[in-house]
PDB file of C-alpha atoms and ligand atoms in Angstrom:
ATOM      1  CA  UNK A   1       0.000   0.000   0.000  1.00  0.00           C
ATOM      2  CA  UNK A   2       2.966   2.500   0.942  1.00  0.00           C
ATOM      3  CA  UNK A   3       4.957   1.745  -2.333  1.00  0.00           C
ATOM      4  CA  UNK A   4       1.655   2.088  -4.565  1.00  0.00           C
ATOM      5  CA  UNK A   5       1.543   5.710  -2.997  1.00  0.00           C
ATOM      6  CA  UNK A   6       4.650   6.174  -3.501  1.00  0.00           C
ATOM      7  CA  UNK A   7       4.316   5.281  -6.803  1.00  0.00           C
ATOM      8  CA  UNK A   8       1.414   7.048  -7.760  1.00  0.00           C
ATOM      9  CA  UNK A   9       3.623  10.185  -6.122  1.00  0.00           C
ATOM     10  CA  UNK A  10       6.308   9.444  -8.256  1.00  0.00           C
ATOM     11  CA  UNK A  11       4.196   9.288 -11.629  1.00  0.00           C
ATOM     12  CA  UNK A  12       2.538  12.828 -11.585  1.00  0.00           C
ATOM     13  CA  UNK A  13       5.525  13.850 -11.657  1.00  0.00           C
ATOM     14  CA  UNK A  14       6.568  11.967 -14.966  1.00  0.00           C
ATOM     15  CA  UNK A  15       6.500  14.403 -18.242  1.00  0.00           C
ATOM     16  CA  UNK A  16       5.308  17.095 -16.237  1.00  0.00           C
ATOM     17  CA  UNK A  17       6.286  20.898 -16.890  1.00  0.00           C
ATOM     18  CA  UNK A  18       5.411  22.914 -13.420  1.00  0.00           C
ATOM     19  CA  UNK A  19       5.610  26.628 -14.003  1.00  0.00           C
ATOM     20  CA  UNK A  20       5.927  28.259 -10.240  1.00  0.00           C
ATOM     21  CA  UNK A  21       8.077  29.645  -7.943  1.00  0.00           C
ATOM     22  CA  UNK A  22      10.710  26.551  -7.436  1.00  0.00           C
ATOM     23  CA  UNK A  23      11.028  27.281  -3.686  1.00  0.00           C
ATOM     24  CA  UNK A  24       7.509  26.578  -3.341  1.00  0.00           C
ATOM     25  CA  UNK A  25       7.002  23.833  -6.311  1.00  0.00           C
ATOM     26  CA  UNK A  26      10.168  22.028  -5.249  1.00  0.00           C
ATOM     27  CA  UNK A  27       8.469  21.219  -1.787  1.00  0.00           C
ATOM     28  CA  UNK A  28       5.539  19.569  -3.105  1.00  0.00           C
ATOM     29  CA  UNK A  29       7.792  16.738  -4.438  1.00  0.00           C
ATOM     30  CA  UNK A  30       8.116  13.473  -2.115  1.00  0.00           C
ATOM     31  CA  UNK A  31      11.768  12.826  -0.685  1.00  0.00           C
ATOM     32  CA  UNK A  32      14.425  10.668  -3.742  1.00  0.00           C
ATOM     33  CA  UNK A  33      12.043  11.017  -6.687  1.00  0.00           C
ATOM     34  CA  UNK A  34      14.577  11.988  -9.314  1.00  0.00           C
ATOM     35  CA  UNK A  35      17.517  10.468 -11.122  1.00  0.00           C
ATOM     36  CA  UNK A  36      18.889  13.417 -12.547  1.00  0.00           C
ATOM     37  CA  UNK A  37      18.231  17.426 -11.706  1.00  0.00           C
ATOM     38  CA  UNK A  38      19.013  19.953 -14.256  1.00  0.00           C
ATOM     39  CA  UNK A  39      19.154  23.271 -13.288  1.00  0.00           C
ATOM     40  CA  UNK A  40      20.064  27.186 -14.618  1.00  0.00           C
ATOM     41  CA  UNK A  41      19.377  29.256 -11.654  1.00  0.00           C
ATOM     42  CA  UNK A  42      19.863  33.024 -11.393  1.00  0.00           C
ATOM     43  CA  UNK A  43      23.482  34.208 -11.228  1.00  0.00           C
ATOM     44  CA  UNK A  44      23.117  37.717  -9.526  1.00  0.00           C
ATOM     45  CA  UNK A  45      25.623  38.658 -11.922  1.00  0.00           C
ATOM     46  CA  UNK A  46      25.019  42.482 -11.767  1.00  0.00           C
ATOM     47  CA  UNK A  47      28.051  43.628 -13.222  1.00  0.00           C
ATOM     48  CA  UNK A  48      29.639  47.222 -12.051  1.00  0.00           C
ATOM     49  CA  UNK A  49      32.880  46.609 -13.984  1.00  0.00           C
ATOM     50  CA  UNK A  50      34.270  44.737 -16.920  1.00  0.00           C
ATOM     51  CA  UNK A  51      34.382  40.984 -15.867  1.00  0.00           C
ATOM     52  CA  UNK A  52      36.762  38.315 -18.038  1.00  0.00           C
ATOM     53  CA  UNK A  53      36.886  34.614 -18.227  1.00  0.00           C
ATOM     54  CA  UNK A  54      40.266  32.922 -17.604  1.00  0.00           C
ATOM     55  CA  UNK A  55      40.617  33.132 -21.437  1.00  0.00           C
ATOM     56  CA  UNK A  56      40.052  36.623 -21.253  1.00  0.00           C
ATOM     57  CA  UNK A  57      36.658  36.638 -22.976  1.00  0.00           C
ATOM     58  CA  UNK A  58      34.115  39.309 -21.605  1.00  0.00           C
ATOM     59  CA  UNK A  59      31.718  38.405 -19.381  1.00  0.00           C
ATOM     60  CA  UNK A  60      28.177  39.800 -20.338  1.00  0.00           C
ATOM     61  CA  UNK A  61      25.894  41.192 -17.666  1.00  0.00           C
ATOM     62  CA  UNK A  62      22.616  40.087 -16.693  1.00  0.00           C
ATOM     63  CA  UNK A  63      20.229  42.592 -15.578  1.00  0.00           C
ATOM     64  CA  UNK A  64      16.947  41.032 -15.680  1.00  0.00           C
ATOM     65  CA  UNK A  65      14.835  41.688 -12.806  1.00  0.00           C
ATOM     66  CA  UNK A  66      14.485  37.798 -11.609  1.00  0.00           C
ATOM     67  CA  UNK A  67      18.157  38.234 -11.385  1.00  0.00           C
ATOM     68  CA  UNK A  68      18.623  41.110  -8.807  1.00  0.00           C
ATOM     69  CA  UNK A  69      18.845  40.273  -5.273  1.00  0.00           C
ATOM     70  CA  UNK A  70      19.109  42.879  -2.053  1.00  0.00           C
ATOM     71  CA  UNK A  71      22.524  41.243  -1.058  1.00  0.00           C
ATOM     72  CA  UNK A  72      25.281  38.386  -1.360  1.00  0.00           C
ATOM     73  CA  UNK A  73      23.228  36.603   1.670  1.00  0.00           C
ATOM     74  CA  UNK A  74      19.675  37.191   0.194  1.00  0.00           C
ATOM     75  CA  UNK A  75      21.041  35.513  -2.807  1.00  0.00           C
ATOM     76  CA  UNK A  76      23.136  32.579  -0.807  1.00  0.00           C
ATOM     77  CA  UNK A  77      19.958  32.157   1.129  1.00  0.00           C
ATOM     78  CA  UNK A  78      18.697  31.749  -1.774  1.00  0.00           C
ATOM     79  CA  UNK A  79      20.445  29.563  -3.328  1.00  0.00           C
ATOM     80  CA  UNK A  80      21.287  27.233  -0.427  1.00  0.00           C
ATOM     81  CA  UNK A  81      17.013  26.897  -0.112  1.00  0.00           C
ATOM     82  CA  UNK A  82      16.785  25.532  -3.469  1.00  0.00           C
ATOM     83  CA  UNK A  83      19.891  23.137  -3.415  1.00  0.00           C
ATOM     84  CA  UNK A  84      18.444  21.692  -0.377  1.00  0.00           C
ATOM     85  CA  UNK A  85      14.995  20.680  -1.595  1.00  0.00           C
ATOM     86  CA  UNK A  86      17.155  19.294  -4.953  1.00  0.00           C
ATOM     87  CA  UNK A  87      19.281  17.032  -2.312  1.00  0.00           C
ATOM     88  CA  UNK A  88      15.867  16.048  -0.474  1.00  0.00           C
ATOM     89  CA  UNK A  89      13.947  14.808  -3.868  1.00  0.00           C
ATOM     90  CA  UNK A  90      17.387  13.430  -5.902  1.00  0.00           C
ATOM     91  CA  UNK A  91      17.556   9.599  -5.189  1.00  0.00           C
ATOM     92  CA  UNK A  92      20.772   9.048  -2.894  1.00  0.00           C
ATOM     93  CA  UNK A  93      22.662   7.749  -6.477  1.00  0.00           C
ATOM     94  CA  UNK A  94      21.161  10.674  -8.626  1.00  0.00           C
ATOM     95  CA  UNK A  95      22.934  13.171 -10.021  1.00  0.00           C
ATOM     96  CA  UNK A  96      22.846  17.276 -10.215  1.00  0.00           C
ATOM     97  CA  UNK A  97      23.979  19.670 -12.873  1.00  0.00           C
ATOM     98  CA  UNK A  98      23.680  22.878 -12.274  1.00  0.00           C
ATOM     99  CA  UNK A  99      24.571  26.272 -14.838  1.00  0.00           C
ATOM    100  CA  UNK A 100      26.918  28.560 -13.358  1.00  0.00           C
ATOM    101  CA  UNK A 101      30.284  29.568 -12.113  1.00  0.00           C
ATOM    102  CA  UNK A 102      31.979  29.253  -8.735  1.00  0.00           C
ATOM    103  CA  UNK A 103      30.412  32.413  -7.785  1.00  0.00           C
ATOM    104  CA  UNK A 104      27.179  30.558  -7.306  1.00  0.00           C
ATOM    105  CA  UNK A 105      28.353  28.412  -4.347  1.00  0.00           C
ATOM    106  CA  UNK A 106      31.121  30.736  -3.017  1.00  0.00           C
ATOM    107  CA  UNK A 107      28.612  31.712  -0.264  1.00  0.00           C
ATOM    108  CA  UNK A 108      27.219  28.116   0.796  1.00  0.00           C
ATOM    109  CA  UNK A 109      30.154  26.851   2.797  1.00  0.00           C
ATOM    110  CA  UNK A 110      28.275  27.235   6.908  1.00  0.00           C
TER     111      UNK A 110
HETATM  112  C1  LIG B 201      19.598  31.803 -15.951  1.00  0.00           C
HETATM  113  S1  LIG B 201      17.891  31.882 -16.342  1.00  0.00           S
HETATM  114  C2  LIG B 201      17.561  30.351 -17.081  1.00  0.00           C
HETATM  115  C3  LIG B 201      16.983  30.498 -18.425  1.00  0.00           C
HETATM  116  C4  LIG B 201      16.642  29.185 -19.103  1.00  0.00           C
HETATM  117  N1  LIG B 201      17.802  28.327 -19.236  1.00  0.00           N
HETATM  118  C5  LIG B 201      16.028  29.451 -20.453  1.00  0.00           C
HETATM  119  O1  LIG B 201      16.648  29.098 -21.462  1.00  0.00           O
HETATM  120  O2  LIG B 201      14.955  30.054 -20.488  1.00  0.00           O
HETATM  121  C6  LIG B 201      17.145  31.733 -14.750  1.00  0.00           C
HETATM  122  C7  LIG B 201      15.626  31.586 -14.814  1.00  0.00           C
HETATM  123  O3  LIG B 201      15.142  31.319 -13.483  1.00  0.00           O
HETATM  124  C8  LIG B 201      13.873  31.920 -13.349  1.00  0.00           C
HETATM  125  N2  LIG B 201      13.630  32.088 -11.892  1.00  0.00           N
HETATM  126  C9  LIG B 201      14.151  33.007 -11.063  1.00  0.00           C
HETATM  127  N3  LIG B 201      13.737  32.811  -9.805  1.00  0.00           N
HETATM  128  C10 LIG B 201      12.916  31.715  -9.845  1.00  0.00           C
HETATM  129  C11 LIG B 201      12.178  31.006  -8.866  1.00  0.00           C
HETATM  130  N4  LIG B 201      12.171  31.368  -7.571  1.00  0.00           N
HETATM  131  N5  LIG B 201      11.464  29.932  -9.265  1.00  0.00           N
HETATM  132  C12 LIG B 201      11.440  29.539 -10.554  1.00  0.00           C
HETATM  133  N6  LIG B 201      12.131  30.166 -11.542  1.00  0.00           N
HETATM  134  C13 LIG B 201      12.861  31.253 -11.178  1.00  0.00           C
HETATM  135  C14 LIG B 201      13.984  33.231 -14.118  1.00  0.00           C
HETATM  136  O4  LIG B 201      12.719  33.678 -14.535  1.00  0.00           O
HETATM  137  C15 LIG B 201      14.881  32.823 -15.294  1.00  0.00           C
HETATM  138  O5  LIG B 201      14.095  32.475 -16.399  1.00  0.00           O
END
């Protein structure tokens, strides 16, 4: 009976496109539903001055609204809210990839 729930949990979420705000969508999901998370987050990447790769290729900004956040610990707060739910619903051999730089996860070391 528990594994038929779970089941039926699992399968409504199969081929499904959910358009919401992820911190609140994310928690609906039960715990180690997914093989395989892909994600492109924002990067706050509100650029003051010129940024270059290591190749020296300019960066370009971003400065899309869903993009600006009120500080580095608004956006690591952020950030480390999301990544958790993703941990809680990937199955314990699942994988993440995630779209960014460092700078994404420079702030989620606590
Ligand atoms: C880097 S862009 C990814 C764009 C995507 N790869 C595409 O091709 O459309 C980040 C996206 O996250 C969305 N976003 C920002 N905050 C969100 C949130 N709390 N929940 C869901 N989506 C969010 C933004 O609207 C934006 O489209």
């Amino acid at each position: 009976m528990e594994s038929n729930l779970f089941l039926q949990m699992t399968f409504n979420f199969k081929d499904k496109l959910i358009n919401g705000d992820s911190l609140e969508e994310l928690k609906k999901i039960p715990d180690e539903t997914f093989d395989l998370i892909f994600a492109d987050p924002p990067y706050n990447l509100q650029l003051k001055n010129e940024l270059t790769r290591p190749d020296r290729s300019k960066v370009s900004a971003v400065d899309d609204k869903w993009d600006q956040f009120d500080s580095f610990k608004k956006y690591d707060d952020f950030t480390f809210n999301w990544l958790s739910e993703c941990k809680r619903i990937l199955k314990k051999d699942g994988a993440i990839w995630v779209i960014g730089s460092y700078h994404i996860f420079s702030g989620l070391v606590r």
